[in-house]
Short mmCIF file of C-alpha atoms in Angstrom, two decimals:
data_model
loop_
_atom_site.label_atom_id
_atom_site.label_comp_id
_atom_site.label_asym_id
_atom_site.label_seq_id
_atom_site.Cartn_x
_atom_site.Cartn_y
_atom_site.Cartn_z
CA UNK H 1477 12.02 23.83 -52.95
CA UNK H 1478 12.35 27.47 -52.05
CA UNK H 1479 15.43 29.75 -52.39
CA UNK H 1480 17.62 29.61 -49.36
CA UNK H 1481 17.58 33.29 -49.17
CA UNK H 1482 14.95 36.00 -49.40
CA UNK H 1483 15.27 39.81 -49.71
CA UNK H 1484 18.75 39.51 -48.10
CA UNK H 1485 17.55 37.25 -45.25
CA UNK H 1486 18.88 33.66 -44.93
CA UNK H 1487 15.92 31.23 -44.53
CA UNK H 1488 18.36 28.16 -43.82
CA UNK H 1489 21.96 27.23 -44.30
CA UNK H 1490 22.78 27.97 -48.08
CA UNK H 1491 25.83 25.58 -47.77
CA UNK H 1492 23.93 22.45 -46.82
CA UNK H 1493 20.31 22.92 -45.97
CA UNK H 1494 19.74 19.21 -46.04
CA UNK H 1495 22.25 18.31 -43.48
CA UNK H 1496 21.07 21.17 -41.34
CA UNK H 1497 17.55 19.78 -41.51
CA UNK H 1498 18.79 16.35 -40.54
CA UNK H 1499 20.71 17.76 -37.64
CA UNK H 1500 17.65 19.92 -36.45
CA UNK H 1501 15.54 16.79 -36.61
CA UNK H 1502 17.99 14.68 -34.53
CA UNK H 1503 17.70 17.30 -31.65
CA UNK H 1504 14.01 17.57 -31.41
CA UNK H 1505 12.30 15.80 -28.40
CA UNK H 1506 10.43 12.47 -28.83
CA UNK H 1507 7.51 12.63 -31.11
CA UNK H 1508 4.59 10.29 -29.87
CA UNK H 1509 2.27 8.72 -32.15
CA UNK H 1510 -0.64 10.88 -30.97
CA UNK H 1511 1.24 14.16 -31.54
CA UNK H 1512 0.15 17.04 -33.78
CA UNK H 1513 3.37 18.43 -34.90
CA UNK H 1514 3.61 22.27 -34.96
CA UNK H 1515 6.59 23.88 -36.56
CA UNK H 1516 7.47 27.50 -36.02
CA UNK H 1517 9.18 28.76 -39.04
CA UNK H 1518 8.94 27.49 -42.67
CA UNK H 1519 12.33 28.77 -43.90
CA UNK H 1520 13.05 27.30 -47.26
CA UNK H 1521 11.10 24.09 -46.41
CA UNK H 1522 14.08 21.62 -46.18
CA UNK H 1523 13.38 20.63 -42.57
CA UNK H 1524 9.59 20.41 -43.30
CA UNK H 1525 10.26 18.00 -46.11
CA UNK H 1526 12.52 15.72 -43.86
CA UNK H 1527 10.00 15.88 -41.07
CA UNK H 1528 7.10 14.92 -43.35
CA UNK H 1529 9.28 11.96 -44.61
CA UNK H 1530 9.97 10.86 -40.89
CA UNK H 1531 6.40 11.24 -39.75
CA UNK H 1532 4.22 10.74 -42.58
CA UNK H 1533 0.96 9.82 -40.66
CA UNK H 1534 1.06 12.51 -38.26
CA UNK H 1535 -0.81 15.97 -38.65
CA UNK H 1536 1.67 18.76 -39.03
CA UNK H 1537 0.95 22.54 -39.07
CA UNK H 1538 3.74 25.14 -39.83
CA UNK H 1539 3.35 28.80 -38.74
CA UNK H 1540 5.34 31.29 -40.69
CA UNK H 1541 5.62 35.06 -40.22
CA UNK H 1542 5.84 35.99 -43.86
CA UNK H 1543 2.55 35.87 -45.81
CA UNK H 1544 4.34 35.60 -49.09
CA UNK H 1545 6.22 32.51 -47.94
CA UNK H 1546 2.89 31.04 -46.64
CA UNK H 1547 1.15 31.43 -49.97
CA UNK H 1548 4.04 29.95 -51.94
CA UNK H 1549 4.33 27.10 -49.47
CA UNK H 1550 0.54 26.33 -49.56
CA UNK H 1551 0.88 25.98 -53.16
CA UNK H 1552 3.91 23.75 -53.09
CA UNK H 1553 3.64 21.69 -49.99
CA UNK H 1554 0.14 20.51 -50.09
CA UNK H 1555 0.41 17.71 -47.36
CA UNK H 1556 1.33 20.24 -44.82
CA UNK H 1557 -0.88 22.95 -43.29
CA UNK H 1558 1.15 26.19 -43.54
CA UNK H 1559 -0.54 29.12 -41.77
CA UNK H 1560 0.44 32.76 -41.46
CA UNK H 1561 1.83 33.46 -37.89
CA UNK H 1562 -0.89 35.70 -36.32
CA UNK H 1563 -2.60 35.76 -33.12
CA UNK H 1564 -6.02 34.91 -34.66
CA UNK H 1565 -4.56 31.78 -36.35
CA UNK H 1566 -2.88 30.76 -33.36
CA UNK H 1567 -5.97 31.20 -31.17
CA UNK H 1568 -8.03 29.24 -33.74
CA UNK H 1569 -5.43 26.48 -34.01
CA UNK H 1570 -5.45 25.76 -30.36
CA UNK H 1571 -9.26 25.83 -30.04
CA UNK H 1572 -9.71 23.48 -32.87
CA UNK H 1573 -6.80 20.98 -32.47
CA UNK H 1574 -7.61 17.85 -30.42
CA UNK H 1575 -4.34 16.02 -30.50
CA UNK H 1576 -1.48 16.86 -27.95
CA UNK H 1577 0.68 19.25 -29.67
CA UNK H 1578 4.45 19.17 -30.04
CA UNK H 1579 5.97 22.60 -30.81
CA UNK H 1580 9.30 22.55 -32.76
CA UNK H 1581 11.11 25.78 -33.33
CA UNK H 1582 13.20 26.14 -36.68
CA UNK H 1583 15.27 29.07 -35.39
CA UNK H 1584 17.45 29.47 -38.58
CA UNK H 1585 14.55 30.97 -40.33
CA UNK H 1586 13.57 33.26 -37.35
CA UNK H 1587 16.08 35.91 -37.95
CA UNK H 1588 14.89 39.32 -36.69
CA UNK H 1589 11.36 38.15 -35.83
CA UNK H 1590 12.71 35.94 -32.86
CA UNK H 1591 10.51 37.68 -30.31
CA UNK H 1592 7.34 36.97 -32.55
CA UNK H 1593 8.11 33.33 -32.76
CA UNK H 1594 9.16 32.94 -29.20
CA UNK H 1595 5.83 34.59 -28.12
CA UNK H 1596 4.05 31.97 -30.28
CA UNK H 1597 6.06 29.22 -28.79
CA UNK H 1598 5.01 30.17 -25.18
CA UNK H 1599 1.46 30.74 -26.19
CA UNK H 1600 1.12 27.35 -27.88
CA UNK H 1601 2.96 25.56 -24.95
CA UNK H 1602 1.28 27.62 -22.38
CA UNK H 1603 4.76 27.81 -20.68
CA UNK H 1604 4.77 31.35 -19.36
CA UNK H 1605 2.42 32.65 -16.71
CA UNK H 1606 0.76 35.27 -18.95
CA UNK H 1607 0.23 32.93 -21.82
CA UNK H 1608 -1.14 30.24 -19.54
CA UNK H 1609 -3.75 32.79 -18.37
CA UNK H 1610 -4.54 33.68 -21.85
CA UNK H 1611 -5.08 29.93 -22.68
CA UNK H 1612 -7.30 29.50 -19.52
CA UNK H 1613 -9.50 32.46 -20.65
CA UNK H 1614 -9.65 30.99 -24.31
CA UNK H 1615 -10.80 27.70 -22.78
CA UNK H 1616 -13.24 29.31 -20.30
CA UNK H 1617 -11.10 27.64 -17.49
CA UNK H 1618 -10.82 30.87 -15.55
CA UNK H 1619 -14.54 30.72 -14.60
CA UNK H 1620 -14.75 26.96 -14.00
CA UNK H 1621 -14.20 25.44 -10.61
CA UNK H 1622 -13.44 22.04 -11.78
CA UNK H 1623 -10.94 23.37 -14.48
CA UNK H 1624 -9.14 25.38 -11.76
CA UNK H 1625 -8.72 22.34 -9.51
CA UNK H 1626 -7.51 20.26 -12.31
CA UNK H 1627 -5.09 23.02 -13.05
CA UNK H 1628 -3.79 23.05 -9.52
CA UNK H 1629 -3.10 19.44 -9.87
CA UNK H 1630 -1.23 20.03 -13.18
CA UNK H 1631 0.90 22.63 -11.57
CA UNK H 1632 1.76 20.42 -8.58
CA UNK H 1633 2.96 17.67 -10.97
CA UNK H 1634 6.67 18.30 -11.01
CA UNK H 1635 6.82 18.88 -7.26
CA UNK R 758 -21.76 0.78 -3.75
CA UNK R 759 -18.46 1.74 -5.13
CA UNK R 760 -15.45 3.02 -3.11
CA UNK R 761 -12.18 4.43 -4.49
CA UNK R 762 -9.01 4.11 -2.51
CA UNK R 763 -6.37 6.62 -3.70
CA UNK R 764 -2.87 5.27 -3.39
CA UNK R 765 -0.53 7.37 -5.36
CA UNK R 766 2.83 6.24 -4.02
CA UNK R 767 4.97 3.34 -4.44
CA UNK R 768 4.43 -0.40 -4.62
CA UNK R 769 5.24 -0.80 -0.87
CA UNK R 770 2.73 1.94 0.13
CA UNK R 771 0.21 0.03 -1.85
CA UNK R 772 0.82 -3.07 0.25
CA UNK R 773 0.36 -1.06 3.33
CA UNK R 774 -2.93 0.38 2.10
CA UNK R 775 -4.11 -3.12 1.09
CA UNK R 776 -4.12 -3.93 5.09
CA UNK R 777 -7.12 -1.37 5.21
CA UNK R 778 -9.37 -3.48 2.87
CA UNK R 779 -10.72 -5.91 5.27
CA UNK R 780 -11.74 -3.03 7.54
CA UNK R 781 -13.37 -1.14 4.74
CA UNK R 782 -15.08 -4.34 3.71
CA UNK R 783 -16.35 -4.82 7.12
CA UNK R 784 -17.70 -1.20 7.28
CA UNK R 785 -19.21 -1.54 3.93
CA UNK R 786 -19.88 -5.13 3.13
CA UNK R 787 -21.41 -4.74 -0.32
CA UNK R 788 -19.03 -2.13 -1.58
CA UNK R 789 -17.02 -2.80 -4.66
CA UNK R 790 -13.41 -1.47 -3.95
CA UNK R 791 -11.26 0.18 -6.52
CA UNK R 792 -7.63 1.43 -6.23
CA UNK R 793 -6.21 4.52 -7.98
CA UNK R 794 -2.40 3.98 -8.31
CA UNK R 795 0.58 5.41 -10.30
CA UNK R 796 1.38 3.93 -13.58
CA UNK R 797 4.64 2.63 -12.36
CA UNK R 798 3.03 0.55 -9.64
CA UNK R 799 0.13 -0.63 -12.09
CA UNK R 800 2.91 -2.04 -14.44
CA UNK R 801 4.11 -4.29 -11.53
CA UNK R 802 0.63 -4.96 -9.94
CA UNK R 803 -2.40 -4.60 -12.16
CA UNK R 804 -4.95 -6.65 -9.88
CA UNK R 805 -5.51 -7.40 -6.38
CA UNK R 806 -7.33 -10.73 -5.52
CA UNK R 807 -9.12 -9.32 -2.46
CA UNK R 808 -11.20 -6.54 -4.15
CA UNK R 809 -14.21 -6.91 -6.45
CA UNK R 810 -13.32 -3.73 -8.21
CA UNK R 811 -10.13 -2.97 -10.09
CA UNK R 812 -7.02 -0.90 -10.21
CA UNK R 813 -6.90 2.47 -12.20
CA UNK R 814 -3.76 3.69 -13.50
CA UNK R 815 -2.65 7.21 -13.08
CA UNK R 816 -0.32 8.24 -15.79
CA UNK R 817 2.21 10.02 -13.64
CA UNK R 818 5.21 9.02 -15.48
CA UNK R 819 3.98 10.27 -18.91
CA UNK R 820 2.48 13.39 -17.32
CA UNK R 821 5.92 14.10 -15.72
CA UNK R 822 7.82 13.42 -18.91
CA UNK R 823 5.53 15.77 -20.75
CA UNK R 824 6.05 18.40 -17.98
CA UNK R 825 9.71 18.02 -18.50
CA UNK R 826 9.51 18.64 -22.24
CA UNK R 827 9.11 22.39 -22.91
CA UNK R 828 7.91 21.73 -26.34
CA UNK R 829 4.79 19.93 -24.92
CA UNK R 830 1.87 22.00 -24.14
CA UNK R 831 0.61 22.34 -20.53
CA UNK R 832 -2.94 22.35 -21.79
CA UNK R 833 -2.50 18.70 -23.13
CA UNK R 834 -1.34 17.82 -19.66
CA UNK R 835 -4.39 19.52 -18.42
CA UNK R 836 -6.58 17.59 -20.89
CA UNK R 837 -5.08 14.03 -19.87
CA UNK R 838 -5.92 14.71 -16.19
CA UNK R 839 -9.42 15.91 -17.24
CA UNK R 840 -9.95 12.75 -19.15
CA UNK R 841 -8.84 10.65 -16.12
CA UNK R 842 -11.31 12.63 -13.97
CA UNK R 843 -14.13 11.90 -16.52
CA UNK R 844 -13.42 8.08 -16.36
CA UNK R 845 -13.52 8.42 -12.58
CA UNK R 846 -16.85 10.08 -12.94
CA UNK R 847 -18.23 7.62 -15.02
CA UNK R 848 -17.66 5.02 -12.22
CA UNK R 849 -19.85 7.10 -9.85
CA UNK R 850 -17.97 6.43 -6.64
CA UNK R 851 -19.95 6.79 -3.49
CA UNK R 852 -16.96 7.28 -1.17
CA UNK R 853 -13.30 8.25 -1.89
CA UNK R 854 -10.63 7.57 0.58
CA UNK R 855 -7.39 9.50 0.07
CA UNK R 856 -4.56 7.35 1.47
CA UNK R 857 -1.91 9.46 0.07
CA UNK R 858 -0.06 12.45 1.69
CA UNK R 859 0.72 14.39 -1.32
CA UNK R 860 -0.83 17.55 -3.04
CA UNK R 861 -1.39 15.83 -6.17
CA UNK R 862 -3.50 13.31 -4.48
CA UNK R 863 -5.24 16.08 -2.48
CA UNK R 864 -6.08 18.06 -5.75
CA UNK R 865 -7.23 14.75 -7.55
CA UNK R 866 -9.73 14.09 -4.73
CA UNK R 867 -10.87 17.65 -4.96
CA UNK R 868 -11.64 17.07 -8.72
CA UNK R 869 -13.43 13.78 -7.96
CA UNK R 870 -15.37 15.66 -5.07
CA UNK R 871 -16.76 18.18 -7.63
CA UNK R 872 -18.65 15.36 -9.48
CA UNK R 873 -20.47 14.20 -6.28
CA UNK R 874 -20.31 16.95 -3.75
CA UNK R 875 -23.01 15.56 -1.64
CA UNK R 876 -21.24 12.24 -1.16
CA UNK R 877 -18.68 11.54 1.57
CA UNK R 878 -15.12 12.36 0.58
CA UNK R 879 -12.21 11.94 2.85
CA UNK R 880 -8.84 13.45 2.20
CA UNK R 881 -5.81 14.25 4.34
CA UNK R 882 -5.04 17.88 4.83
CA UNK R 883 -1.88 19.40 3.78
CA UNK R 884 -0.32 19.53 7.10
CA UNK R 885 2.70 18.32 8.86
CA UNK R 886 2.18 14.82 9.62
CA UNK R 887 2.51 13.72 13.26
CA UNK R 888 4.38 10.83 14.41
CA UNK R 889 3.15 7.21 14.22
CA UNK R 890 2.90 4.46 11.64
CA UNK R 891 1.63 5.43 8.36
CA UNK R 892 -1.10 2.96 8.40
CA UNK R 893 -2.39 4.24 11.91
CA UNK R 894 -2.34 7.80 10.70
CA UNK R 895 -4.61 7.05 7.79
CA UNK R 896 -6.77 4.70 9.81
CA UNK R 897 -7.25 7.27 12.48
CA UNK R 898 -7.97 10.07 9.88
CA UNK R 899 -10.49 8.04 8.00
CA UNK R 900 -12.12 6.28 11.28
CA UNK R 901 -11.22 2.90 10.16
CA UNK R 902 -10.51 0.28 12.85
CA UNK R 903 -7.46 -1.82 11.63
CA UNK R 904 -6.36 -4.80 13.59
CA UNK R 905 -2.64 -5.54 13.92
CA UNK R 906 -1.61 -8.69 12.02
CA UNK R 907 0.57 -11.24 13.37
CA UNK R 908 2.38 -14.11 11.38
CA UNK R 909 0.59 -17.45 11.18
CA UNK R 910 2.45 -19.82 13.57
CA UNK R 911 0.61 -22.95 12.94
CA UNK R 912 2.82 -23.96 10.05
CA UNK R 913 6.54 -24.76 10.42
CA UNK R 914 9.05 -22.92 8.59
CA UNK R 915 10.15 -24.86 5.46
CA UNK R 916 11.47 -22.17 3.24
CA UNK R 917 13.51 -18.99 3.88
CA UNK R 918 13.40 -16.32 1.34
CA UNK R 919 16.16 -13.77 1.40
CA UNK R 920 15.53 -10.47 -0.30
CA UNK R 921 19.03 -8.75 -0.36
CA UNK R 922 18.32 -5.59 -2.56
CA UNK R 923 16.18 -2.62 -1.95
CA UNK R 924 15.49 0.35 -4.12
CA UNK R 925 18.07 2.52 -2.56
CA UNK R 926 21.66 1.54 -2.36
CA UNK R 927 21.97 3.07 1.18
CA UNK R 928 19.22 0.70 2.56
CA UNK R 929 21.08 -2.12 1.39
CA UNK R 930 22.78 -4.37 3.76
CA UNK R 931 26.19 -5.34 2.37
CA UNK R 932 25.62 -8.20 -0.17
CA UNK R 933 28.62 -10.17 1.36
CA UNK R 934 26.87 -10.34 4.34
CA UNK R 935 23.89 -11.86 2.76
CA UNK R 936 26.12 -14.42 1.03
CA UNK R 937 27.56 -15.36 4.41
CA UNK R 938 24.21 -15.48 5.98
CA UNK R 939 22.97 -17.81 3.31
CA UNK R 940 25.90 -20.19 3.71
CA UNK R 941 25.42 -20.22 7.47
CA UNK R 942 21.71 -20.93 7.23
CA UNK R 943 22.46 -23.64 4.81
CA UNK R 944 24.75 -25.39 7.28
CA UNK R 945 22.50 -24.85 10.22
CA UNK R 946 19.32 -25.77 8.75
CA UNK R 947 19.95 -28.03 5.88
CA UNK R 948 16.17 -29.13 5.75
CA UNK R 949 15.18 -25.55 4.99
CA UNK R 950 14.64 -24.63 1.38
CA UNK R 951 16.64 -21.46 1.01
CA UNK R 952 15.97 -19.04 -1.92
CA UNK R 953 17.56 -15.68 -2.73
CA UNK R 954 14.57 -13.48 -4.17
CA UNK R 955 15.26 -11.17 -7.16
CA UNK R 956 13.42 -9.32 -9.69
CA UNK R 957 14.54 -9.99 -13.31
CA UNK R 958 16.43 -6.54 -13.26
CA UNK R 959 18.28 -7.75 -10.14
CA UNK R 960 19.47 -11.11 -11.35
CA UNK R 961 22.56 -9.94 -13.16
CA UNK R 962 23.73 -8.45 -9.99
CA UNK R 963 23.13 -11.28 -7.75
CA UNK R 964 24.24 -14.00 -10.04
CA UNK R 965 27.98 -13.25 -9.19
CA UNK R 966 27.25 -13.84 -5.60
CA UNK R 967 24.92 -16.60 -5.18
CA UNK R 968 24.56 -20.10 -6.99
CA UNK R 969 22.08 -20.04 -9.80
CA UNK R 970 19.96 -22.73 -8.17
CA UNK R 971 19.67 -20.63 -5.05
CA UNK R 972 18.40 -17.57 -6.96
CA UNK R 973 14.66 -17.31 -7.42
CA UNK R 974 13.79 -14.78 -10.18
CA UNK R 975 10.15 -14.07 -9.91
CA UNK R 976 7.69 -11.45 -10.76
CA UNK R 977 5.62 -9.64 -8.27
CA UNK R 978 2.17 -11.39 -8.98
CA UNK R 979 3.92 -14.83 -8.90
CA UNK R 980 5.58 -14.17 -5.55
CA UNK R 981 2.43 -13.00 -4.10
CA UNK R 982 0.75 -16.30 -5.29
CA UNK R 983 3.37 -18.50 -3.88
CA UNK R 984 4.02 -16.74 -0.52
CA UNK R 985 2.35 -18.70 2.30
CA UNK R 986 2.44 -20.93 5.32
CA UNK R 987 5.84 -22.37 5.72
CA UNK R 988 7.80 -19.49 4.50
CA UNK R 989 9.92 -16.92 6.43
CA UNK R 990 11.18 -13.80 4.75
CA UNK R 991 14.17 -11.95 5.53
CA UNK R 992 14.31 -8.61 3.70
CA UNK R 993 15.60 -5.01 3.78
CA UNK R 994 13.13 -2.15 3.73
CA UNK R 995 11.20 -3.42 0.66
CA UNK R 996 7.58 -3.73 -0.55
CA UNK R 997 8.05 -7.53 -0.03
CA UNK R 998 8.04 -7.06 3.75
CA UNK R 999 4.64 -5.53 3.37
CA UNK R 1000 3.55 -8.34 1.21
CA UNK R 1001 4.69 -10.80 3.78
CA UNK R 1002 2.58 -8.91 6.37
CA UNK R 1003 -0.54 -9.24 4.10
CA UNK R 1004 0.07 -13.04 3.52
CA UNK R 1005 0.80 -13.53 7.41
CA UNK R 1006 4.21 -14.72 6.77
CA UNK R 1007 6.83 -14.52 9.52
CA UNK R 1008 9.27 -11.76 9.01
CA UNK R 1009 12.70 -10.32 9.70
CA UNK R 1010 13.14 -6.76 8.38
CA UNK R 1011 16.51 -4.91 8.13
CA UNK R 1012 16.24 -1.17 8.34
CA UNK R 1013 19.29 1.03 7.09
CA UNK R 1014 19.89 4.38 5.57
CA UNK R 1015 16.74 6.43 5.63
CA UNK R 1016 14.36 3.43 6.31
CA UNK R 1017 12.26 4.46 9.19
CA UNK R 1018 10.40 1.48 10.92
CA UNK R 1019 8.26 3.47 13.29
CA UNK R 1020 6.65 5.12 10.22
CA UNK R 1021 6.96 2.60 7.36
CA UNK R 1022 7.87 -0.65 8.96
CA UNK R 1023 5.94 -3.97 8.59
CA UNK R 1024 2.57 -3.61 10.34
CA UNK R 1025 2.93 -7.07 11.98
CA UNK R 1026 2.97 -7.70 15.91
CA UNK R 1027 5.74 -10.21 15.78
CA UNK R 1028 7.94 -9.10 12.94
CA UNK R 1029 11.54 -8.74 14.12
CA UNK R 1030 12.89 -5.46 13.07
CA UNK R 1031 16.79 -4.84 13.06
CA UNK R 1032 17.99 -1.28 12.77
CA UNK R 1033 21.12 0.32 11.60
CA UNK R 1034 23.17 2.14 14.30
CA UNK R 1035 25.47 5.26 13.60
CA UNK R 1036 25.17 8.90 14.36
CA UNK R 1037 23.63 9.51 11.00
CA UNK R 1038 21.16 6.94 11.11
CA UNK R 1039 18.22 7.35 10.09
CA UNK R 1040 19.32 9.88 7.33
CA UNK R 1041 17.26 11.80 4.96
CA UNK R 1042 16.12 10.01 1.99
CA UNK R 1043 17.29 12.79 -0.36
CA UNK R 1044 20.92 12.59 0.80
CA UNK R 1045 23.46 10.21 -0.79
CA UNK R 1046 25.58 8.12 1.80
CA UNK R 1047 29.24 9.02 1.66
CA UNK R 1048 30.28 5.75 3.08
CA UNK R 1049 30.57 2.25 1.17
CA UNK R 1050 29.26 0.22 3.00
CA UNK R 1051 27.23 2.54 4.74
CA UNK R 1052 28.07 3.42 8.36
CA UNK R 1053 24.90 2.22 9.79
CA UNK R 1054 24.95 -1.11 8.27
CA UNK R 1055 27.69 -2.07 10.72
CA UNK R 1056 25.02 -1.91 13.38
CA UNK R 1057 23.40 -5.06 12.03
CA UNK R 1058 25.77 -8.01 12.38
CA UNK R 1059 25.27 -11.39 10.64
CA UNK R 1060 24.96 -12.97 14.02
CA UNK R 1061 21.95 -10.56 14.79
CA UNK R 1062 20.18 -11.72 11.74
CA UNK R 1063 20.93 -15.34 12.31
CA UNK R 1064 19.72 -15.11 15.70
CA UNK R 1065 16.61 -13.41 14.65
CA UNK R 1066 15.92 -16.04 12.10
CA UNK R 1067 16.54 -18.77 14.81
CA UNK R 1068 14.12 -17.19 17.03
CA UNK R 1069 11.55 -17.09 14.23
CA UNK R 1070 12.17 -20.66 13.41
CA UNK R 1071 11.85 -21.67 17.11
CA UNK R 1072 8.61 -19.50 17.60
CA UNK R 1073 6.71 -21.19 15.01
CA UNK R 1074 5.74 -24.91 15.09
CA UNK R 1075 8.20 -27.06 13.42
CA UNK R 1076 7.70 -30.29 11.80
CA UNK R 1077 8.34 -33.40 13.90
CA UNK R 1078 11.33 -34.49 11.83
CA UNK R 1079 13.03 -31.27 12.38
CA UNK R 1080 12.50 -31.25 16.04
CA UNK R 1081 13.73 -34.98 16.28
CA UNK R 1082 16.70 -34.37 14.05
CA UNK R 1083 18.02 -30.96 15.03
CA UNK R 1084 16.36 -30.37 18.52
CA UNK R 1085 14.75 -27.16 17.37
#
């Protein structure tokens, strides 16, 4: 497992990281059997280890903003796909992933990169107007009449 | 030929929409008719005996649940809708009737129309709906001639089915009234088989008020199969009243709270409809009633319901022995 601190920055709770991970998992939304779990923030990996134990069969991808942690994590956690948090990687991921994704935020590891992770969250979930437009463009939905009609239907659902 | 009827509302609405089937079949005798229904309806009713097509489930509940979960992607919700559209495309419908006044149904039909732009498609505009019965509005819009059903009068009433609970507490006639009605009916017409209908989730609530042997805990499709000549249904504003119409069963309906019989009442010429009376009746479906029991429920008295039932029992032909014994 990784150290709980890196260059003066806490990656997770140094006092009881396992309990923090368990508490975090218990607060996450329902994971369905067809989900592709995406975690924003690798931290020290305790929550990833717990998640992996809980959902052994589900595909899981972690986006981490620090390249060095990505490299260390890739070497150590071979059953989890850990990627550097970059717009290219995020775009490639959403274009290649077929399963419905569930985006989980491990905020204890975000520290001063909050805005970066939040932007990634909104891009992955398409939950802001600008990110939704970006996703539509990526998928070619902005030029497709059928897609536009289905989007109208989707946006009408909660009403 | 394949025809799709889009019925994306509740179970009761589906029963109303089913009344259109004979007219559509008359217009297109060789057509296989399919229905698109919400998943919540599909769980209760996943087949209709009168159609040669089938019911297709629209996963509204799971889509709404995904919508409400911020961690889920809207793109995945889009993909689910897109897959449904693909499935509908594979069936190659020649005609789609939208029977639902909702924007979701409107957009869905537009998606389906994209697949077959040259074929006929009917959908209702997003406009303020004028007055009148729902079925007549739809029939007029789609140019379908529907007859008004009446109950079968050739068979005498041998069983009275009471349905005390509705899906909305403010539409419920007080349960003590139902208990009193039930005991008075038993005394007045001892030859009648009297049953209190309940779904499995209603049983616990009703067992404190009625004798166990009087309760008929029954699933929707079993009820549909067993309803028939000899039955009389007495119910609040429930889907069962529309099922009774479909089965030509005599009916007494009690409308309270937000229940609006002019728009959503049973489409049967001789159904007896009793309405609540108070300054606030009918109220908005979105408002909770501050009174318990509801103010409007006092407008329907036990004697009124009893009298309506007696009227029904007298109207339909009774078995000889009942006439001889009770002078009915």
